[in-house]
XYZ file of C-alpha atoms in Angstrom:
561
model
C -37.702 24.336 -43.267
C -39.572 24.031 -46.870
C -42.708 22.972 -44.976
C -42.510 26.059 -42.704
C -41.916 28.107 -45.979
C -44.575 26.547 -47.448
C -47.035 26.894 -44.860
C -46.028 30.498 -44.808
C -46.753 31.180 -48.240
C -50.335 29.124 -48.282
C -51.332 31.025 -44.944
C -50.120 34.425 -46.744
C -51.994 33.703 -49.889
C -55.058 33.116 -48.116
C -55.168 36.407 -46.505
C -54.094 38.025 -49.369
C -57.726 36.472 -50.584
C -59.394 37.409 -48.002
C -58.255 40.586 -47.815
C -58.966 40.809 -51.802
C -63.169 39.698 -51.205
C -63.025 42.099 -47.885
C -61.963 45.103 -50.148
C -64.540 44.009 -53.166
C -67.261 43.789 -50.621
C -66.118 47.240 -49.708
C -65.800 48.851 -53.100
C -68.868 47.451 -53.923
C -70.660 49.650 -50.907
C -69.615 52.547 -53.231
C -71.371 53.301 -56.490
C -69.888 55.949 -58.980
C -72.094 57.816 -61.134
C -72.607 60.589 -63.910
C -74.383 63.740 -64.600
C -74.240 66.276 -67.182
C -74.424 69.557 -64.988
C -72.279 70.188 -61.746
C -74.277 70.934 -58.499
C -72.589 74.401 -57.790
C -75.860 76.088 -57.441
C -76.560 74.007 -54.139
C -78.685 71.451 -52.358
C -81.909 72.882 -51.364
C -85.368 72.051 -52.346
C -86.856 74.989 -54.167
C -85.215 74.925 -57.330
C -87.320 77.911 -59.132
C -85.540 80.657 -61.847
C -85.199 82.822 -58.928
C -82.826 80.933 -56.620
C -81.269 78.581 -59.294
C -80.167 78.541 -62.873
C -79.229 75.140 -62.405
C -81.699 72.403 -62.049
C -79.819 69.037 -62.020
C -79.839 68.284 -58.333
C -83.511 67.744 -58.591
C -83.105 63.816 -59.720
C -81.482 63.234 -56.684
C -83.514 64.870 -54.147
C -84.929 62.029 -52.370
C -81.672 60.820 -51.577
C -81.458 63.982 -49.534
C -84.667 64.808 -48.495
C -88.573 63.674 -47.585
C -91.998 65.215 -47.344
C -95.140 65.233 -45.069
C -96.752 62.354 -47.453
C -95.528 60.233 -50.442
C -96.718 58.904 -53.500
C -96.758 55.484 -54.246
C -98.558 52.914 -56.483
C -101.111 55.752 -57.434
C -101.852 56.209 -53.469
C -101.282 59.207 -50.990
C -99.492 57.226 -48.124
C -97.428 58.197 -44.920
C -94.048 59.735 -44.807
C -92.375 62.178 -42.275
C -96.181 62.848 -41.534
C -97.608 59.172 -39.841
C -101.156 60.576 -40.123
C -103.695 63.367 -41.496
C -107.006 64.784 -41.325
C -109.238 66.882 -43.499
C -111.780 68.847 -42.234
C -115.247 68.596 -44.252
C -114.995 72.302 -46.282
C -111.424 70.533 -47.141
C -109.571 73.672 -46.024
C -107.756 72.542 -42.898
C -105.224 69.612 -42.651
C -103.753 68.346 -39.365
C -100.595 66.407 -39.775
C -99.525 64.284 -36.991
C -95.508 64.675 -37.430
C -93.602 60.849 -36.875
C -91.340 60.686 -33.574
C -87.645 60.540 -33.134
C -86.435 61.331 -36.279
C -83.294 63.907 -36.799
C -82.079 66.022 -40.188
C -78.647 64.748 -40.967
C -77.486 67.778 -39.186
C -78.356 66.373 -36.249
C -81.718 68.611 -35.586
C -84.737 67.752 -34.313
C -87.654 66.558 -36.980
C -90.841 68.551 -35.026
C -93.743 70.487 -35.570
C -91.457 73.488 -35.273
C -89.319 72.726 -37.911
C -91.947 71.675 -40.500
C -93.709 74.783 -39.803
C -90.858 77.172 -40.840
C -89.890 74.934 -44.137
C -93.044 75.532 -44.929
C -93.957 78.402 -44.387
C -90.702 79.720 -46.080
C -91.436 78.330 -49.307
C -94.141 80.821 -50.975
C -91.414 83.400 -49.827
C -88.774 81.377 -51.866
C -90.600 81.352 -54.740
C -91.435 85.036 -54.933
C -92.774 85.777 -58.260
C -92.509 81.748 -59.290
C -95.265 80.911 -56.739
C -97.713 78.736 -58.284
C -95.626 77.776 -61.212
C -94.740 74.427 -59.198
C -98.751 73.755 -58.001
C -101.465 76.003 -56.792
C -100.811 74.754 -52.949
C -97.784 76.804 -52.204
C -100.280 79.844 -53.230
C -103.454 78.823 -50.758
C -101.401 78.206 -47.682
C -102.798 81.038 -45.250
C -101.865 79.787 -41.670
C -100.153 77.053 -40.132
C -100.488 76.071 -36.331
C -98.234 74.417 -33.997
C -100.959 72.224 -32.217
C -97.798 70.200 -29.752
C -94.359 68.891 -30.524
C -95.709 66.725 -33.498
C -98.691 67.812 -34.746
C -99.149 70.986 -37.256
C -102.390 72.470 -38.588
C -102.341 74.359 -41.943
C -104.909 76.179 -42.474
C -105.835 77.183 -47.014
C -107.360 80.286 -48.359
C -109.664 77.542 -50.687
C -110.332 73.908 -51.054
C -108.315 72.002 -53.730
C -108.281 68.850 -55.072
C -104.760 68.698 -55.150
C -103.579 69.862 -52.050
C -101.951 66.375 -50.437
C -100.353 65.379 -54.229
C -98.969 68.551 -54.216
C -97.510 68.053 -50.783
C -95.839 65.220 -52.257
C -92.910 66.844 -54.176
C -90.032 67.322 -52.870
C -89.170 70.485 -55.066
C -91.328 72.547 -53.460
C -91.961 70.718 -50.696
C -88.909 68.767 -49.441
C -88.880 69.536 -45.906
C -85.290 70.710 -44.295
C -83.842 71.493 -41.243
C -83.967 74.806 -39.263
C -80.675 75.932 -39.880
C -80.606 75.449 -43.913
C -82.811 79.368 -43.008
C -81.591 82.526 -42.049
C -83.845 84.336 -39.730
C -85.622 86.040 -42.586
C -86.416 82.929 -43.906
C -84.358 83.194 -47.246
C -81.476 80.117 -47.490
C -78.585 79.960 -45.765
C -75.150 80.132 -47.993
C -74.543 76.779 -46.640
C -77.570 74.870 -48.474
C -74.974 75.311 -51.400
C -72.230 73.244 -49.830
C -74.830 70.688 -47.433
C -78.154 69.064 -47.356
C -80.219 69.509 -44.657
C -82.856 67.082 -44.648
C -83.497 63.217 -43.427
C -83.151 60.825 -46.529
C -81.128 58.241 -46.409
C -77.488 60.153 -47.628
C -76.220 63.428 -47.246
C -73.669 65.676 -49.158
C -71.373 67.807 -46.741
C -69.258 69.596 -48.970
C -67.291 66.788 -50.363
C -65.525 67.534 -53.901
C -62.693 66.652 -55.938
C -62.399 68.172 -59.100
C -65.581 67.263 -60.762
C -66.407 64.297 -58.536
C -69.219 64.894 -56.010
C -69.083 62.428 -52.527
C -72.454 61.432 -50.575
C -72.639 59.179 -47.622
C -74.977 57.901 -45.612
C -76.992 59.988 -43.130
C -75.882 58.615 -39.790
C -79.303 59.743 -38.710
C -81.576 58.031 -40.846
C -85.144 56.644 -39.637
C -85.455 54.263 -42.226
C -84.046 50.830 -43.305
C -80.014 51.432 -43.485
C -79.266 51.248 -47.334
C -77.180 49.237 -49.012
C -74.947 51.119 -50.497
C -72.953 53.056 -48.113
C -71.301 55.777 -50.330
C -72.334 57.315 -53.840
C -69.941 59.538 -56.011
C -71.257 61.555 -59.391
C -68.633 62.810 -61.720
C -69.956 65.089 -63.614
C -69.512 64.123 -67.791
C -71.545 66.516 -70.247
C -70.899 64.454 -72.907
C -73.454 60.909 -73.196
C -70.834 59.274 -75.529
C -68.482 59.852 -73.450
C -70.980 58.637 -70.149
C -70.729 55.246 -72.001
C -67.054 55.389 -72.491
C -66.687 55.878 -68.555
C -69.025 53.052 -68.153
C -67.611 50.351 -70.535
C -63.691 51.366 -68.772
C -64.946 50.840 -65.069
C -64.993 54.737 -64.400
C -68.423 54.646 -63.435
C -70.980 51.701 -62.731
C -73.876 52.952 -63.575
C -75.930 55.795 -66.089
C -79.257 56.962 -64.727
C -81.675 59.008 -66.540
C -83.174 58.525 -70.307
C -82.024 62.025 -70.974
C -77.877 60.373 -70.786
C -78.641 57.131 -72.335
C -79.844 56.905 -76.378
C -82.492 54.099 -76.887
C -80.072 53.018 -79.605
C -77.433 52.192 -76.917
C -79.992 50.915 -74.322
C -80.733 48.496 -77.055
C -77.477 47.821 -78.159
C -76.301 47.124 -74.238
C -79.910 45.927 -72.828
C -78.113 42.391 -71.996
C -74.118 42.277 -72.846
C -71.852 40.383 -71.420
C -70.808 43.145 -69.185
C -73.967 45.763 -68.700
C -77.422 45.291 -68.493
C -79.919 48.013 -69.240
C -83.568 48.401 -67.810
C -86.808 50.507 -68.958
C -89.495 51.681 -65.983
C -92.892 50.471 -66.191
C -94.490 53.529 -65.674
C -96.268 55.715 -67.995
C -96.171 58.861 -66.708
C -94.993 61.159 -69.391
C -95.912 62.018 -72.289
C -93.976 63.840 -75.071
C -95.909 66.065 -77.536
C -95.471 68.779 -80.144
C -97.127 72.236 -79.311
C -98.041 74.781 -81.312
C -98.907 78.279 -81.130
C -102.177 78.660 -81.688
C -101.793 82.320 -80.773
C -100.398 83.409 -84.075
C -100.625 82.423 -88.221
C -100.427 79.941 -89.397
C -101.045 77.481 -86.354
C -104.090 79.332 -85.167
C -106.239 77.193 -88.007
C -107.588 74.327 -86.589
C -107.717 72.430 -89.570
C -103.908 72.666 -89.737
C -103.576 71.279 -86.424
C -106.029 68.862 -87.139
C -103.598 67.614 -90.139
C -100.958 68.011 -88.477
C -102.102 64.999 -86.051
C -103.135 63.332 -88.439
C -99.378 63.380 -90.711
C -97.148 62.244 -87.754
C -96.162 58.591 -87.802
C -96.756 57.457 -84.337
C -96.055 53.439 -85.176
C -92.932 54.854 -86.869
C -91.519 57.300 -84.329
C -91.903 54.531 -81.502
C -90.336 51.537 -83.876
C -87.469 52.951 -85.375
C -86.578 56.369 -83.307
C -87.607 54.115 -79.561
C -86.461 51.201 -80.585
C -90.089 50.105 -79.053
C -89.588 51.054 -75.677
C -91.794 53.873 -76.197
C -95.560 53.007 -77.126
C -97.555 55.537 -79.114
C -99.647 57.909 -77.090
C -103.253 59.542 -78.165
C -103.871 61.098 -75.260
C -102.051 64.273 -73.820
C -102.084 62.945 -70.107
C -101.744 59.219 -69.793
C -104.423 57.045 -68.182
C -102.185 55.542 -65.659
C -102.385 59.712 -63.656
C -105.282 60.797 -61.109
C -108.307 61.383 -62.810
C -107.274 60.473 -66.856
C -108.427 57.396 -67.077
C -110.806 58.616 -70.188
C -111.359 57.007 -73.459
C -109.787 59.546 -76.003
C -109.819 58.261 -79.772
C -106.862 60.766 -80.605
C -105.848 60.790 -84.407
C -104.373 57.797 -86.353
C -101.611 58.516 -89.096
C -103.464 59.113 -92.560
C -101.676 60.742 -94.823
C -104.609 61.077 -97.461
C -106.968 62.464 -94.779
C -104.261 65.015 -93.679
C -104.046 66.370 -96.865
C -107.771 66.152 -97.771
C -107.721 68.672 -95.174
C -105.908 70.803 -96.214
C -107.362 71.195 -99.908
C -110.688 71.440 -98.918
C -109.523 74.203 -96.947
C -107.998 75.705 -100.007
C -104.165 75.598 -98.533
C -102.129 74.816 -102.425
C -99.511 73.639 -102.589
C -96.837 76.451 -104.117
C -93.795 76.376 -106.381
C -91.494 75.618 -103.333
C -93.506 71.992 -102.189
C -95.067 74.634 -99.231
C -98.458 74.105 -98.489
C -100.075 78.729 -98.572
C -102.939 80.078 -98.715
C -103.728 84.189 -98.901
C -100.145 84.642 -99.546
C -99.323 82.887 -96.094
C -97.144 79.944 -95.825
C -97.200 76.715 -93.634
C -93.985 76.807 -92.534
C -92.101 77.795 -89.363
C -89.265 76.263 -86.836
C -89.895 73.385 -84.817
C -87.966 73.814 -81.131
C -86.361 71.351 -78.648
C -83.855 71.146 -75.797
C -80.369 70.891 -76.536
C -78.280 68.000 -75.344
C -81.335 65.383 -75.040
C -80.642 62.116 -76.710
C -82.465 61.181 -79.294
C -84.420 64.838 -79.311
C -83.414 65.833 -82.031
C -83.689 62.281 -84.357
C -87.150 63.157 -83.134
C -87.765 66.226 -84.691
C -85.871 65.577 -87.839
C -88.972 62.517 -88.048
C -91.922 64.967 -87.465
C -90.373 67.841 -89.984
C -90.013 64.954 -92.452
C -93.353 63.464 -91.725
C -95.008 67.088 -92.011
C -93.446 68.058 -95.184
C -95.133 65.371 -96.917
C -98.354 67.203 -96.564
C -96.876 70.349 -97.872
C -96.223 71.826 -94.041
C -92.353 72.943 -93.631
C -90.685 72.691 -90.058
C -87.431 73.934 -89.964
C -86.215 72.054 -86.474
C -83.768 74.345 -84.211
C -82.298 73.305 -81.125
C -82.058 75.754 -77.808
C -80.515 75.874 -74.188
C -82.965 75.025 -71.564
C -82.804 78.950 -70.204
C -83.374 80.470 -74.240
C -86.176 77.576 -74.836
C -88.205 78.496 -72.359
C -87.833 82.188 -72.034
C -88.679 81.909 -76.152
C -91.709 80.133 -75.538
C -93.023 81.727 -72.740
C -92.768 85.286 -74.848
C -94.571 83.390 -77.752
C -92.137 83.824 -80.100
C -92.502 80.259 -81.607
C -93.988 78.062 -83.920
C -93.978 75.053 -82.707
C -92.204 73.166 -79.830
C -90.841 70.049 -78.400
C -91.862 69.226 -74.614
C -92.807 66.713 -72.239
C -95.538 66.798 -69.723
C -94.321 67.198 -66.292
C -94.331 63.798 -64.808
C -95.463 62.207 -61.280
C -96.526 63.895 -59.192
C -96.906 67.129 -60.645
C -98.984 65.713 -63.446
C -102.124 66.026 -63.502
C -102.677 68.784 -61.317
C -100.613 71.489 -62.418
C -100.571 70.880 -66.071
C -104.052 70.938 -65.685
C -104.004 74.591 -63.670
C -101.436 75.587 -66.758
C -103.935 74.841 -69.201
C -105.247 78.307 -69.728
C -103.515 81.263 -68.746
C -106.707 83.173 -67.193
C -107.144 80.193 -64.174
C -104.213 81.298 -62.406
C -104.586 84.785 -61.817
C -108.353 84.680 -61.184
C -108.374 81.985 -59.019
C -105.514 83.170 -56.541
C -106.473 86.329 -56.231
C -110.688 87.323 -56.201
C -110.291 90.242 -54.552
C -108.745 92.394 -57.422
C -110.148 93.672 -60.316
C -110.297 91.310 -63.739
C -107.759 94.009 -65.189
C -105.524 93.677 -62.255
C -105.340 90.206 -63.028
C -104.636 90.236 -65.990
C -101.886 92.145 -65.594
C -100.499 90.108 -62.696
C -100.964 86.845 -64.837
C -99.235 88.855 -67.615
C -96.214 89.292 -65.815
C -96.324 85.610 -64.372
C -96.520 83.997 -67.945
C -93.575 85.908 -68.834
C -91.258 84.951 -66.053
C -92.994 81.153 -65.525
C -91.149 78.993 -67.373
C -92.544 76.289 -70.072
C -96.170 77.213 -69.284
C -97.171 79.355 -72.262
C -96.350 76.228 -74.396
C -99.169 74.277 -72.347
C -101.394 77.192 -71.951
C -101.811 77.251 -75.768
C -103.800 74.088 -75.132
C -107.713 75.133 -74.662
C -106.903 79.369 -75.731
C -109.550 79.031 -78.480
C -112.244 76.828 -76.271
C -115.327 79.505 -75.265
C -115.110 79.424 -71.137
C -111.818 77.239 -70.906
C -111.121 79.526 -67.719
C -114.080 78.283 -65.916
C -113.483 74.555 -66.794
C -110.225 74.769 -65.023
C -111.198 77.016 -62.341
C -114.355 75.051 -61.493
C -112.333 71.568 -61.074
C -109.540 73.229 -58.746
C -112.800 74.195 -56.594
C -114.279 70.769 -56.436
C -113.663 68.167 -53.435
C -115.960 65.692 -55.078
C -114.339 62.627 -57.097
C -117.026 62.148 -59.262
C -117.285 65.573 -59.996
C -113.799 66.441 -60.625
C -113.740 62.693 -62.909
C -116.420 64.344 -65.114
C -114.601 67.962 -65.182
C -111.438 65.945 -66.361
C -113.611 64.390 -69.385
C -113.960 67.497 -70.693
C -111.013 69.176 -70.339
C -109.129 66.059 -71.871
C -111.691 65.758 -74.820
C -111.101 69.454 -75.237
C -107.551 68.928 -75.638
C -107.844 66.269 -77.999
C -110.072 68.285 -80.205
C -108.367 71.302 -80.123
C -105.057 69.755 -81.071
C -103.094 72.221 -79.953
C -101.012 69.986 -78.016
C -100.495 66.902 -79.839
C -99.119 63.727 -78.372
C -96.315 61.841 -79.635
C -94.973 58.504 -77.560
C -95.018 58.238 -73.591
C -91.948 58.878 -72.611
C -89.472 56.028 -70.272
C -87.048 56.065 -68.175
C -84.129 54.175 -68.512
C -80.799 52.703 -66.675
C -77.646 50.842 -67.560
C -75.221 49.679 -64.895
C -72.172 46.919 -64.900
C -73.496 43.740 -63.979
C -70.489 42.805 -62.142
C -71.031 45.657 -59.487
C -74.942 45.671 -59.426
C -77.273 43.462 -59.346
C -80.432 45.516 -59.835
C -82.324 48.522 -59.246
C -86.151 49.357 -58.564
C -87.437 52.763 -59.640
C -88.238 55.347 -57.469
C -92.403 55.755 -57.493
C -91.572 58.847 -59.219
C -89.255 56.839 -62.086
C -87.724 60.376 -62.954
C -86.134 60.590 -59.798
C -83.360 58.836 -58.583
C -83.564 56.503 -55.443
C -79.341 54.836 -54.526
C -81.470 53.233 -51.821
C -83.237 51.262 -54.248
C -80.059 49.747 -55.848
C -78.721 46.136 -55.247
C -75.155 45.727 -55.663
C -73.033 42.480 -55.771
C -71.976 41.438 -52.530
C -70.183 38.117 -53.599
């Protein structure tokens, strides 16, 4: 009888084990995640002022959704579109659409379909089109040539017309039915996704947890992890509190994680942290050059010259982030140019500035005709490490007599206070893969976009409709300030969206960028990473997206053992 017992007991404590690895296998098919902002605002793939006031799903867009072509390793390559060609006046573009694939609603992936997403986003953007790339604004016809083939048809050649195609907000295609008739978005793109990534969202919420699973109908490799939950925690302290206690397994984003805590939790015994490789971004102080007293050159020139660099990267980045002289790094399309930039020197800064006959007043302020170098410094509220940042570069400027007072701002009352041009100076990052370098590039002065979209009216008619488009586009005025004072600065950047030759556009791009650096209007501070930190016991490892700003779960490796 105590053998039978006994036997009993072994055999029940071995499926009790069993049963235990089965359900940690299982748990570990789900990953729970974090995000500062809820997704209330919906799912769809414009995100522009006009539809949205909330931008946070955009991270997590290819989770969701694809486009015609992809960029990867600094190459165009295949995605939902197996093939292309480009007529020789580089205005046509035949896409030959892949077969068999479905949107996770169970629709058809055809020429049909990609025609209407497309077509429907210059009329989603409204008054915002252009502000994401110059291609949503040159499409003039697209043609259903058969079931999987689609010709569009542009107004003008431009260089940038497949990179463009390449991001997913604009150009995320999505199913038929995310539409209403007149092409505007259907209510339930704000409970759904529509498209054919590898997960999909249908409407499952708790509280402030979010629920995606995988998209039954996915082409692609099945991903590892079956399930993904974000709970959405504004607070970063209290991210790492959810991470440390098992509530989450993983923080995603540089913008949630402090390079103070990345270092601190790089390699513990219970997290591991990891930095992308790519340099893609570039943070950099603006000024307005538009108004006193940042409309002196030789200011700006001292002001380059007065920011510690070596400093700012060593003790605010911990060293993750390398110094940057150049506003667009050389790793992007076409910037691969040898910029000297401006070392720190503090006596050249403020040889400057005497020779130019700014004294140095009563108050430690730096004036000169009764006008004072001095203004506020502006950056985005709720970034880590932002504002340690500008603290540095108001410290590091008032040692040559400049005063910065730094203010923080809400991402809505930032922009709308630089795009009126009621600022000083500003805080801001380039734009990233794979909207860099093309659009910052079409941003650079504010007479390009106007004159180049629309020829047919009048140069005062354009003005005025580029008047009205700087007021409502968001963040460009900041990047516009960049060549303002450089004689035919249009033309540069008018002439290089009009070119189809490399070696043309290479040399246009030397210019511009040595123009930039002169100017200093825009001056560049570190290139900017991003970074991860996960529970080792959960995941193994993750690869970053090609785009490292945006989120891939597909590309995660969890523990299986």
């Amino acid at each position: 009888m105590k053998k039978l017992l006994k036997g009993i007991l072994l055999a029940f404590l071995l499926l009790t084990t069993i049963v235990a690895c089965d359900s940690k296998k299982e748990n570990n098919k789900n990953i729970k995640l974090c995000e500062s902002w809820d997704f209330e605002n919906g799912f769809f793939t414009i995100l522009s002022p006009n539809l949205t006031s909330n931008y946070s799903i955009y991270n997590y867009l290819p989770n969701f959704y694809e486009t015609l072509v992809k960029y990867e390793n600094g190459e165009i390559k295949p995605l939902l579109a197996e093939k292309w060609e480009i007529s020789k006046d580089g205005k046509e573009y035949i896409f030959t659409i892949r077969k068999g694939i479905k949107f996770s609603n169970g629709e058809i992936l055809d020429s049909k379909a990609v025609k209407k997403s497309l077509e429907n986003v210059p009329k989603l953007l409204g008054e915002y089109n252009g502000a994401y790339g110059l291609t949503s604004t040159l499409i003039e016809n697209i043609e259903i040539l058969g079931s999987d083939k689609i010709k569009i048809t542009f107004s003008k050649s431009y260089y940038g017309i497949l990179y463009d195609l390449t991001m997913i907000n604009v150009f995320g295609i999505m199913a038929p039915a995310a539409y209403n008739a007149d092409g505007t978005l259907n209510e339930d793109t704000k409970i759904k996704t529509f498209g054919t990534g590898p997960y999909m969202y249908n409407n499952n919420k708790e509280r402030d947890n979010y629920h995606f699973i995988r998209n039954p109908n996915y082409w692609g490799e099945k991903p590892e992890v079956e399930s993904f939950d974000i709970k959405i925690i504004p607070d970063n302290d209290a991210k790492l509190l959810a991470l440390q206690s098992g509530e989450i397994d993983m923080i995603l984003g540089s913008n949630n994680i402090s390079y103070d805590l990345l270092k601190r939790f790089i390699d513990s015994d219970k997290l591991k942290g990891k930095l992308s490789d790519k340099k893609d971004v570039t943070r950099f102080m603006g000024l307005n050059v538009s108004k006193e007293p940042f409309n002196n050159k030789t200011v700006r020139l001292a002001i380059s010259k007065a920011i510690n660099r070596k400093d700012i990267s060593n003790n605010i980045f911990n060293g993750f982030e390398v110094e940057a002289k150049n506003i667009l790094s050389e790793n992007l399309p076409y910037c691969n140019v040898k910029i000297e930039g401006y070392d720190y020197n503090l006596d050249e800064a403020n040889k400057l500035l005497d020779e130019a006959g700014w004294k140095i007043n009563s108050n430690g302020i730096r004036e000169k005709n009764g006008i004072e170098l001095k203004g506020e410094l502006l950056f985005l509220a709720g970034i880590s490490d932002e504002e340690t940042l500008a603290i540095k570069i108001c410290d590091d400027l008032m040692k040559i007599g400049i005063k910065l007072i730094p203010k923080n701002l809400e991402r809505n009352s930032l922009y709308q206070t630089i795009s009126k041009g009621e600022f000083n100076a500003a805080l801001q990052t380039t734009y990233g893969l794979p909207y860099d370098p093309f659009l910052f590039i079409s941003n650079l002065n504010k007479k390009n976009i106007g004159l180049s979209l629309q020829e047919e009216l009048s140069l005062e008619e354009n003005k005025k409709m580029l008047n009205e488009f700087i007021k409502k586009n968001i963040g460009d005025n900041l990047v516009a300030q960049g060549m303002i004072n450089v004689e035919g600065s249009e033309n540069l950047v008018l002439d290089v969206n009009m070119m189809i030759d490399d070696t043309e556009i290479q040399m246009q791009y030397k210019k511009i960028l040595t123009n930039l650096n002169n100017e200093a209007a825009l001056i560049p501070i570190t290139f900017k990473k991003q970074s991860i930190l996960y529970n080792k016991e959960k995941i193994k490892g993750y690869d970053f997206y090609s785009i490292p700003s945006l989120y891939n779960i597909r590309n995660l490796i969890v523990e299986t053992d």
